Amino acid sequence: MLKGIAIILMVFDHIDWGEGVHTYIQSFHMPLFFIVSGYLFKERGFIDTVKIKAKKLMLPYYVFLFVYLPIKYIFHLLWEEAFDLVAIFKAMFLFPTDNINMPIGTSLWFLPCMFIASVAYSFLSRYSNKTRIISIAAISIFGAVYSAYDLPMLPFALEPACVALLFMEIGHQAKKINYKNQNIILFTVLGLAVHCTLAFLNIGSVDMRSARYHIFPLFVICACVGTAAYYLLVSSVKNEKIINVLSWFGRNSMSFLCTNKFFIIVTNALFYKIIKPDINRIPWMLCNIPIFIIALSLCVLFDVIATKTKLKKLIGLQ
């Protein structure tokens, strides 16, 4: 359910709602995925981890990139966008965090980042808790310090992966918390209020993809408080339909991550081409509502179709 909320927020955030909305969502929704991954971490052989994660993460990464490559070229012809094939291949194989040159699916940077972090965490899990924690602390500090300077992004999404390791360890340690379902409404409201406050106390919007954290300790605390607050929120949900819907989005988050940007671009272009809203009379934020609904619906439709075909093996759904 947590993943379901985060993936819906990701699609929502990829439509321009203004800096305030972007700042709030970015403050926790990507770290949430790594925290959940650490919480659900299962020890297995290192080689087995590499094989499983390569199949579930890197296979869909390259499948979608090569699907989007010719589509990007078509967009280049239609809209006269920049199309530097060398820069695009460099982004695809070396720098997935290069938002400018990645073919359409800019959200795909998350997959190699999660792959690197998961493999590294599996390797470090072979050692004692103390050794693992110290190692992860050192790696995350390196990532935070490196990002604080105007230096070139590291290849293979290594820079955000350094910090992702920290969130995975936080999630892993969270399993030891003896949580009791008492005063859940009160703590949920307080948690959401504190998280919202912390999100806007930072210097500006953060972004794990570009390793922009501003005040790093505040970013980490805010992400953890936000994740905990939404965990309490979903824990309080009793309606079976809401539980099923959010759980479905969470289980199928891979296809939403891989397709949302494409459907948003197409929906946005068709909406303004066909409907041609009078932007002088209709606020642009109202125009975003149908764009979000249609784009999200197309993602759902794609997922439903994909899960019923052999395509699901190529996009990490099986």
PDB file of C-alpha atoms in Angstrom, residues 85-313:
ATOM      1  CA  LEU A  85      22.477   9.735 -30.593  1.00  0.00           C
ATOM      2  CA  VAL A  86      25.926   9.617 -28.980  1.00  0.00           C
ATOM      3  CA  ALA A  87      24.713  11.544 -25.928  1.00  0.00           C
ATOM      4  CA  ILE A  88      21.603   9.371 -25.748  1.00  0.00           C
ATOM      5  CA  PHE A  89      23.581   6.100 -25.779  1.00  0.00           C
ATOM      6  CA  LYS A  90      25.969   7.565 -23.207  1.00  0.00           C
ATOM      7  CA  ALA A  91      23.001   8.280 -20.955  1.00  0.00           C
ATOM      8  CA  MET A  92      21.445   4.848 -21.540  1.00  0.00           C
ATOM      9  CA  PHE A  93      24.572   2.831 -20.743  1.00  0.00           C
ATOM     10  CA  LEU A  94      26.577   5.088 -18.419  1.00  0.00           C
ATOM     11  CA  PHE A  95      24.569   7.987 -17.000  1.00  0.00           C
ATOM     12  CA  PRO A  96      20.890   7.059 -16.436  1.00  0.00           C
ATOM     13  CA  THR A  97      20.541  10.160 -14.234  1.00  0.00           C
ATOM     14  CA  ASP A  98      21.043  12.367 -17.322  1.00  0.00           C
ATOM     15  CA  ASN A  99      17.486  13.629 -17.522  1.00  0.00           C
ATOM     16  CA  ILE A 100      18.104  15.612 -20.716  1.00  0.00           C
ATOM     17  CA  ASN A 101      19.407  12.797 -22.916  1.00  0.00           C
ATOM     18  CA  MET A 102      17.557   9.763 -21.559  1.00  0.00           C
ATOM     19  CA  PRO A 103      14.934   8.593 -24.099  1.00  0.00           C
ATOM     20  CA  ILE A 104      11.556   9.716 -22.671  1.00  0.00           C
ATOM     21  CA  GLY A 105      11.498   7.316 -19.711  1.00  0.00           C
ATOM     22  CA  THR A 106      13.389   9.591 -17.346  1.00  0.00           C
ATOM     23  CA  SER A 107      11.986   7.679 -14.341  1.00  0.00           C
ATOM     24  CA  LEU A 108      14.026   4.680 -15.473  1.00  0.00           C
ATOM     25  CA  TRP A 109      17.112   5.968 -13.629  1.00  0.00           C
ATOM     26  CA  PHE A 110      15.563   4.376 -10.530  1.00  0.00           C
ATOM     27  CA  LEU A 111      16.074   0.831 -11.874  1.00  0.00           C
ATOM     28  CA  PRO A 112      19.899   0.799 -12.171  1.00  0.00           C
ATOM     29  CA  CYS A 113      20.050   2.746  -8.904  1.00  0.00           C
ATOM     30  CA  MET A 114      17.940   0.112  -7.140  1.00  0.00           C
ATOM     31  CA  PHE A 115      19.987  -2.638  -8.798  1.00  0.00           C
ATOM     32  CA  ILE A 116      23.298  -1.198  -7.561  1.00  0.00           C
ATOM     33  CA  ALA A 117      21.921  -0.529  -4.075  1.00  0.00           C
ATOM     34  CA  SER A 118      20.313  -3.984  -3.767  1.00  0.00           C
ATOM     35  CA  VAL A 119      23.428  -5.813  -4.925  1.00  0.00           C
ATOM     36  CA  ALA A 120      25.665  -3.742  -2.639  1.00  0.00           C
ATOM     37  CA  TYR A 121      23.328  -4.290   0.313  1.00  0.00           C
ATOM     38  CA  SER A 122      23.277  -8.028  -0.358  1.00  0.00           C
ATOM     39  CA  PHE A 123      27.073  -8.051  -0.356  1.00  0.00           C
ATOM     40  CA  LEU A 124      27.313  -6.051   2.880  1.00  0.00           C
ATOM     41  CA  SER A 125      24.653  -8.188   4.588  1.00  0.00           C
ATOM     42  CA  ARG A 126      27.190 -11.031   4.782  1.00  0.00           C
ATOM     43  CA  TYR A 127      29.070  -9.094   7.453  1.00  0.00           C
ATOM     44  CA  SER A 128      28.112  -8.273  11.047  1.00  0.00           C
ATOM     45  CA  ASN A 129      25.542  -5.586  11.801  1.00  0.00           C
ATOM     46  CA  LYS A 130      28.245  -3.257  13.084  1.00  0.00           C
ATOM     47  CA  THR A 131      30.444  -3.664  10.013  1.00  0.00           C
ATOM     48  CA  ARG A 132      27.477  -3.256   7.655  1.00  0.00           C
ATOM     49  CA  ILE A 133      26.168  -0.150   9.411  1.00  0.00           C
ATOM     50  CA  ILE A 134      29.597   1.511   9.540  1.00  0.00           C
ATOM     51  CA  SER A 135      30.212   0.709   5.871  1.00  0.00           C
ATOM     52  CA  ILE A 136      26.831   2.054   4.779  1.00  0.00           C
ATOM     53  CA  ALA A 137      27.274   5.181   6.905  1.00  0.00           C
ATOM     54  CA  ALA A 138      30.649   5.839   5.239  1.00  0.00           C
ATOM     55  CA  ILE A 139      29.259   5.231   1.741  1.00  0.00           C
ATOM     56  CA  SER A 140      26.219   7.467   2.309  1.00  0.00           C
ATOM     57  CA  ILE A 141      28.382  10.246   3.763  1.00  0.00           C
ATOM     58  CA  PHE A 142      30.592  10.040   0.688  1.00  0.00           C
ATOM     59  CA  GLY A 143      27.511  10.328  -1.530  1.00  0.00           C
ATOM     60  CA  ALA A 144      26.207  13.306   0.453  1.00  0.00           C
ATOM     61  CA  VAL A 145      29.547  15.125   0.473  1.00  0.00           C
ATOM     62  CA  TYR A 146      30.182  14.437  -3.214  1.00  0.00           C
ATOM     63  CA  SER A 147      26.748  15.785  -4.135  1.00  0.00           C
ATOM     64  CA  ALA A 148      27.395  18.968  -2.142  1.00  0.00           C
ATOM     65  CA  TYR A 149      30.002  20.062  -4.670  1.00  0.00           C
ATOM     66  CA  ASP A 150      29.502  20.998  -8.307  1.00  0.00           C
ATOM     67  CA  LEU A 151      31.057  17.785  -9.618  1.00  0.00           C
ATOM     68  CA  PRO A 152      30.008  15.574 -12.565  1.00  0.00           C
ATOM     69  CA  MET A 153      27.426  12.924 -11.706  1.00  0.00           C
ATOM     70  CA  LEU A 154      28.931   9.479 -11.146  1.00  0.00           C
ATOM     71  CA  PRO A 155      28.138   6.788 -13.743  1.00  0.00           C
ATOM     72  CA  PHE A 156      25.571   3.993 -13.290  1.00  0.00           C
ATOM     73  CA  ALA A 157      23.511   6.086 -10.818  1.00  0.00           C
ATOM     74  CA  LEU A 158      26.179   5.437  -8.186  1.00  0.00           C
ATOM     75  CA  GLU A 159      25.683   8.816  -6.519  1.00  0.00           C
ATOM     76  CA  PRO A 160      22.023   8.330  -5.523  1.00  0.00           C
ATOM     77  CA  ALA A 161      22.743   4.632  -4.877  1.00  0.00           C
ATOM     78  CA  CYS A 162      25.146   5.638  -2.073  1.00  0.00           C
ATOM     79  CA  VAL A 163      22.288   7.360  -0.243  1.00  0.00           C
ATOM     80  CA  ALA A 164      19.799   4.639  -1.228  1.00  0.00           C
ATOM     81  CA  LEU A 165      21.897   2.190   0.820  1.00  0.00           C
ATOM     82  CA  LEU A 166      21.295   4.332   3.909  1.00  0.00           C
ATOM     83  CA  PHE A 167      17.526   4.242   3.384  1.00  0.00           C
ATOM     84  CA  MET A 168      17.631   0.476   2.851  1.00  0.00           C
ATOM     85  CA  GLU A 169      19.437   0.069   6.169  1.00  0.00           C
ATOM     86  CA  ILE A 170      16.885   2.322   7.881  1.00  0.00           C
ATOM     87  CA  GLY A 171      14.113   0.136   6.483  1.00  0.00           C
ATOM     88  CA  HIS A 172      15.920  -3.004   7.610  1.00  0.00           C
ATOM     89  CA  GLN A 173      16.308  -1.629  11.143  1.00  0.00           C
ATOM     90  CA  ALA A 174      12.647  -0.566  11.187  1.00  0.00           C
ATOM     91  CA  LYS A 175      11.659  -4.231  11.380  1.00  0.00           C
ATOM     92  CA  LYS A 176      12.964  -4.264  14.950  1.00  0.00           C
ATOM     93  CA  ILE A 177      10.516  -1.585  16.082  1.00  0.00           C
ATOM     94  CA  ASN A 178       7.778  -3.033  18.264  1.00  0.00           C
ATOM     95  CA  TYR A 179       4.887  -1.016  16.853  1.00  0.00           C
ATOM     96  CA  LYS A 180       1.563  -1.158  18.686  1.00  0.00           C
ATOM     97  CA  ASN A 181      -1.650   0.058  17.101  1.00  0.00           C
ATOM     98  CA  GLN A 182      -2.493   2.714  19.702  1.00  0.00           C
ATOM     99  CA  ASN A 183      -3.544   6.334  19.084  1.00  0.00           C
ATOM    100  CA  ILE A 184      -2.900   5.723  15.395  1.00  0.00           C
ATOM    101  CA  ILE A 185      -4.995   8.677  14.189  1.00  0.00           C
ATOM    102  CA  LEU A 186      -3.222  11.115  16.503  1.00  0.00           C
ATOM    103  CA  PHE A 187       0.255   9.925  15.515  1.00  0.00           C
ATOM    104  CA  THR A 188      -0.700   9.919  11.824  1.00  0.00           C
ATOM    105  CA  VAL A 189      -1.845  13.544  11.951  1.00  0.00           C
ATOM    106  CA  LEU A 190       1.222  14.591  13.951  1.00  0.00           C
ATOM    107  CA  GLY A 191       3.531  12.669  11.614  1.00  0.00           C
ATOM    108  CA  LEU A 192       2.051  14.231   8.484  1.00  0.00           C
ATOM    109  CA  ALA A 193       2.232  17.699  10.031  1.00  0.00           C
ATOM    110  CA  VAL A 194       5.858  17.265  11.083  1.00  0.00           C
ATOM    111  CA  HIS A 195       6.783  15.818   7.694  1.00  0.00           C
ATOM    112  CA  CYS A 196       5.148  18.693   5.812  1.00  0.00           C
ATOM    113  CA  THR A 197       6.963  21.203   8.019  1.00  0.00           C
ATOM    114  CA  LEU A 198      10.344  19.535   7.545  1.00  0.00           C
ATOM    115  CA  ALA A 199       9.846  19.299   3.774  1.00  0.00           C
ATOM    116  CA  PHE A 200       9.585  23.078   3.502  1.00  0.00           C
ATOM    117  CA  LEU A 201      12.301  23.802   6.063  1.00  0.00           C
ATOM    118  CA  ASN A 202      14.891  22.500   3.629  1.00  0.00           C
ATOM    119  CA  ILE A 203      16.424  25.067   1.277  1.00  0.00           C
ATOM    120  CA  GLY A 204      14.374  23.916  -1.704  1.00  0.00           C
ATOM    121  CA  SER A 205      13.021  20.848  -3.453  1.00  0.00           C
ATOM    122  CA  VAL A 206      15.232  17.789  -3.175  1.00  0.00           C
ATOM    123  CA  ASP A 207      15.771  15.199  -5.879  1.00  0.00           C
ATOM    124  CA  MET A 208      17.487  11.835  -5.468  1.00  0.00           C
ATOM    125  CA  ARG A 209      17.987  11.428  -9.220  1.00  0.00           C
ATOM    126  CA  SER A 210      20.219  14.493  -9.439  1.00  0.00           C
ATOM    127  CA  ALA A 211      21.541  13.941  -5.890  1.00  0.00           C
ATOM    128  CA  ARG A 212      20.213  17.305  -4.721  1.00  0.00           C
ATOM    129  CA  TYR A 213      19.689  17.059  -0.977  1.00  0.00           C
ATOM    130  CA  HIS A 214      20.456  20.573   0.315  1.00  0.00           C
ATOM    131  CA  ILE A 215      20.609  20.007   4.103  1.00  0.00           C
ATOM    132  CA  PHE A 216      21.343  16.283   4.004  1.00  0.00           C
ATOM    133  CA  PRO A 217      20.470  15.310   7.631  1.00  0.00           C
ATOM    134  CA  LEU A 218      17.189  17.209   7.306  1.00  0.00           C
ATOM    135  CA  PHE A 219      16.454  15.408   4.037  1.00  0.00           C
ATOM    136  CA  VAL A 220      17.027  11.982   5.652  1.00  0.00           C
ATOM    137  CA  ILE A 221      14.930  12.791   8.726  1.00  0.00           C
ATOM    138  CA  CYS A 222      12.139  14.256   6.591  1.00  0.00           C
ATOM    139  CA  ALA A 223      12.063  11.194   4.305  1.00  0.00           C
ATOM    140  CA  CYS A 224      11.893   8.836   7.300  1.00  0.00           C
ATOM    141  CA  VAL A 225       9.184  10.845   9.073  1.00  0.00           C
ATOM    142  CA  GLY A 226       7.174  11.031   5.836  1.00  0.00           C
ATOM    143  CA  THR A 227       7.446   7.289   5.239  1.00  0.00           C
ATOM    144  CA  ALA A 228       6.485   6.530   8.852  1.00  0.00           C
ATOM    145  CA  ALA A 229       3.519   8.937   8.672  1.00  0.00           C
ATOM    146  CA  TYR A 230       2.166   7.318   5.513  1.00  0.00           C
ATOM    147  CA  TYR A 231       2.786   3.884   7.010  1.00  0.00           C
ATOM    148  CA  LEU A 232       0.549   4.879   9.915  1.00  0.00           C
ATOM    149  CA  LEU A 233      -1.968   6.279   7.440  1.00  0.00           C
ATOM    150  CA  VAL A 234      -2.260   3.047   5.442  1.00  0.00           C
ATOM    151  CA  SER A 235      -2.309   1.055   8.684  1.00  0.00           C
ATOM    152  CA  SER A 236      -5.457   2.924   9.682  1.00  0.00           C
ATOM    153  CA  VAL A 237      -7.279   2.091   6.438  1.00  0.00           C
ATOM    154  CA  LYS A 238     -10.040  -0.463   7.006  1.00  0.00           C
ATOM    155  CA  ASN A 239     -11.943  -0.155   3.724  1.00  0.00           C
ATOM    156  CA  GLU A 240     -11.263  -3.334   1.731  1.00  0.00           C
ATOM    157  CA  LYS A 241     -11.627  -1.639  -1.662  1.00  0.00           C
ATOM    158  CA  ILE A 242      -9.069   1.056  -0.826  1.00  0.00           C
ATOM    159  CA  ILE A 243      -6.681  -1.586   0.503  1.00  0.00           C
ATOM    160  CA  ASN A 244      -7.027  -3.652  -2.665  1.00  0.00           C
ATOM    161  CA  VAL A 245      -6.584  -0.664  -4.991  1.00  0.00           C
ATOM    162  CA  LEU A 246      -3.479   0.699  -3.239  1.00  0.00           C
ATOM    163  CA  SER A 247      -2.005  -2.794  -2.964  1.00  0.00           C
ATOM    164  CA  TRP A 248      -2.598  -3.354  -6.691  1.00  0.00           C
ATOM    165  CA  PHE A 249      -0.779  -0.138  -7.564  1.00  0.00           C
ATOM    166  CA  GLY A 250       2.073  -1.171  -5.286  1.00  0.00           C
ATOM    167  CA  ARG A 251       2.415  -4.647  -6.791  1.00  0.00           C
ATOM    168  CA  ASN A 252       2.400  -3.213 -10.300  1.00  0.00           C
ATOM    169  CA  SER A 253       4.541  -0.161  -9.622  1.00  0.00           C
ATOM    170  CA  MET A 254       7.155  -1.308 -12.148  1.00  0.00           C
ATOM    171  CA  SER A 255       4.963  -0.750 -15.196  1.00  0.00           C
ATOM    172  CA  PHE A 256       3.831   2.658 -13.890  1.00  0.00           C
ATOM    173  CA  LEU A 257       7.421   3.711 -13.327  1.00  0.00           C
ATOM    174  CA  CYS A 258       8.381   2.658 -16.853  1.00  0.00           C
ATOM    175  CA  THR A 259       5.412   4.051 -18.789  1.00  0.00           C
ATOM    176  CA  ASN A 260       4.074   7.106 -16.958  1.00  0.00           C
ATOM    177  CA  LYS A 261       6.312   9.712 -18.592  1.00  0.00           C
ATOM    178  CA  PHE A 262       5.438   8.517 -22.093  1.00  0.00           C
ATOM    179  CA  PHE A 263       1.699   8.548 -21.426  1.00  0.00           C
ATOM    180  CA  ILE A 264       1.913  11.972 -19.784  1.00  0.00           C
ATOM    181  CA  ILE A 265       3.723  13.435 -22.820  1.00  0.00           C
ATOM    182  CA  VAL A 266       1.224  11.919 -25.263  1.00  0.00           C
ATOM    183  CA  THR A 267      -1.826  12.867 -23.173  1.00  0.00           C
ATOM    184  CA  ASN A 268      -0.567  16.403 -22.654  1.00  0.00           C
ATOM    185  CA  ALA A 269       0.093  16.894 -26.389  1.00  0.00           C
ATOM    186  CA  LEU A 270      -3.276  15.482 -27.479  1.00  0.00           C
ATOM    187  CA  PHE A 271      -5.209  17.339 -24.789  1.00  0.00           C
ATOM    188  CA  TYR A 272      -3.955  20.754 -25.846  1.00  0.00           C
ATOM    189  CA  LYS A 273      -4.129  19.824 -29.551  1.00  0.00           C
ATOM    190  CA  ILE A 274      -7.694  18.466 -29.558  1.00  0.00           C
ATOM    191  CA  ILE A 275      -9.480  20.272 -26.744  1.00  0.00           C
ATOM    192  CA  LYS A 276      -7.527  23.536 -27.057  1.00  0.00           C
ATOM    193  CA  PRO A 277      -8.544  24.989 -23.684  1.00  0.00           C
ATOM    194  CA  ASP A 278      -8.641  28.743 -23.331  1.00  0.00           C
ATOM    195  CA  ILE A 279      -5.709  29.169 -20.957  1.00  0.00           C
ATOM    196  CA  ASN A 280      -6.677  32.782 -20.383  1.00  0.00           C
ATOM    197  CA  ARG A 281      -9.966  31.670 -18.838  1.00  0.00           C
ATOM    198  CA  ILE A 282      -9.164  28.194 -17.489  1.00  0.00           C
ATOM    199  CA  PRO A 283      -6.370  27.911 -14.887  1.00  0.00           C
ATOM    200  CA  TRP A 284      -3.626  25.573 -16.107  1.00  0.00           C
ATOM    201  CA  MET A 285      -3.892  23.505 -12.930  1.00  0.00           C
ATOM    202  CA  LEU A 286      -7.485  22.601 -13.841  1.00  0.00           C
ATOM    203  CA  CYS A 287      -6.235  21.400 -17.225  1.00  0.00           C
ATOM    204  CA  ASN A 288      -3.779  19.132 -15.377  1.00  0.00           C
ATOM    205  CA  ILE A 289      -6.567  17.189 -13.681  1.00  0.00           C
ATOM    206  CA  PRO A 290      -7.886  15.421 -16.829  1.00  0.00           C
ATOM    207  CA  ILE A 291      -4.310  14.966 -18.059  1.00  0.00           C
ATOM    208  CA  PHE A 292      -3.421  13.171 -14.817  1.00  0.00           C
ATOM    209  CA  ILE A 293      -6.571  11.017 -14.871  1.00  0.00           C
ATOM    210  CA  ILE A 294      -6.118  10.022 -18.524  1.00  0.00           C
ATOM    211  CA  ALA A 295      -2.374   9.346 -18.221  1.00  0.00           C
ATOM    212  CA  LEU A 296      -2.874   7.262 -15.072  1.00  0.00           C
ATOM    213  CA  SER A 297      -5.699   5.351 -16.767  1.00  0.00           C
ATOM    214  CA  LEU A 298      -3.462   4.588 -19.759  1.00  0.00           C
ATOM    215  CA  CYS A 299      -0.791   3.275 -17.384  1.00  0.00           C
ATOM    216  CA  VAL A 300      -3.416   1.033 -15.776  1.00  0.00           C
ATOM    217  CA  LEU A 301      -4.604  -0.184 -19.184  1.00  0.00           C
ATOM    218  CA  PHE A 302      -1.051  -0.981 -20.262  1.00  0.00           C
ATOM    219  CA  ASP A 303      -0.421  -2.888 -17.042  1.00  0.00           C
ATOM    220  CA  VAL A 304      -3.633  -4.915 -17.357  1.00  0.00           C
ATOM    221  CA  ILE A 305      -2.766  -5.869 -20.947  1.00  0.00           C
ATOM    222  CA  ALA A 306       0.910  -6.560 -20.185  1.00  0.00           C
ATOM    223  CA  THR A 307       0.182  -8.857 -17.226  1.00  0.00           C
ATOM    224  CA  LYS A 308      -1.971 -11.058 -19.478  1.00  0.00           C
ATOM    225  CA  THR A 309       0.763 -11.561 -22.069  1.00  0.00           C
ATOM    226  CA  LYS A 310       4.356 -12.777 -22.210  1.00  0.00           C
ATOM    227  CA  LEU A 311       5.380  -9.133 -22.121  1.00  0.00           C
ATOM    228  CA  LYS A 312       5.215  -9.255 -18.348  1.00  0.00           C
ATOM    229  CA  LYS A 313       8.441 -11.286 -18.275  1.00  0.00           C
TER     230      LYS A 313
END
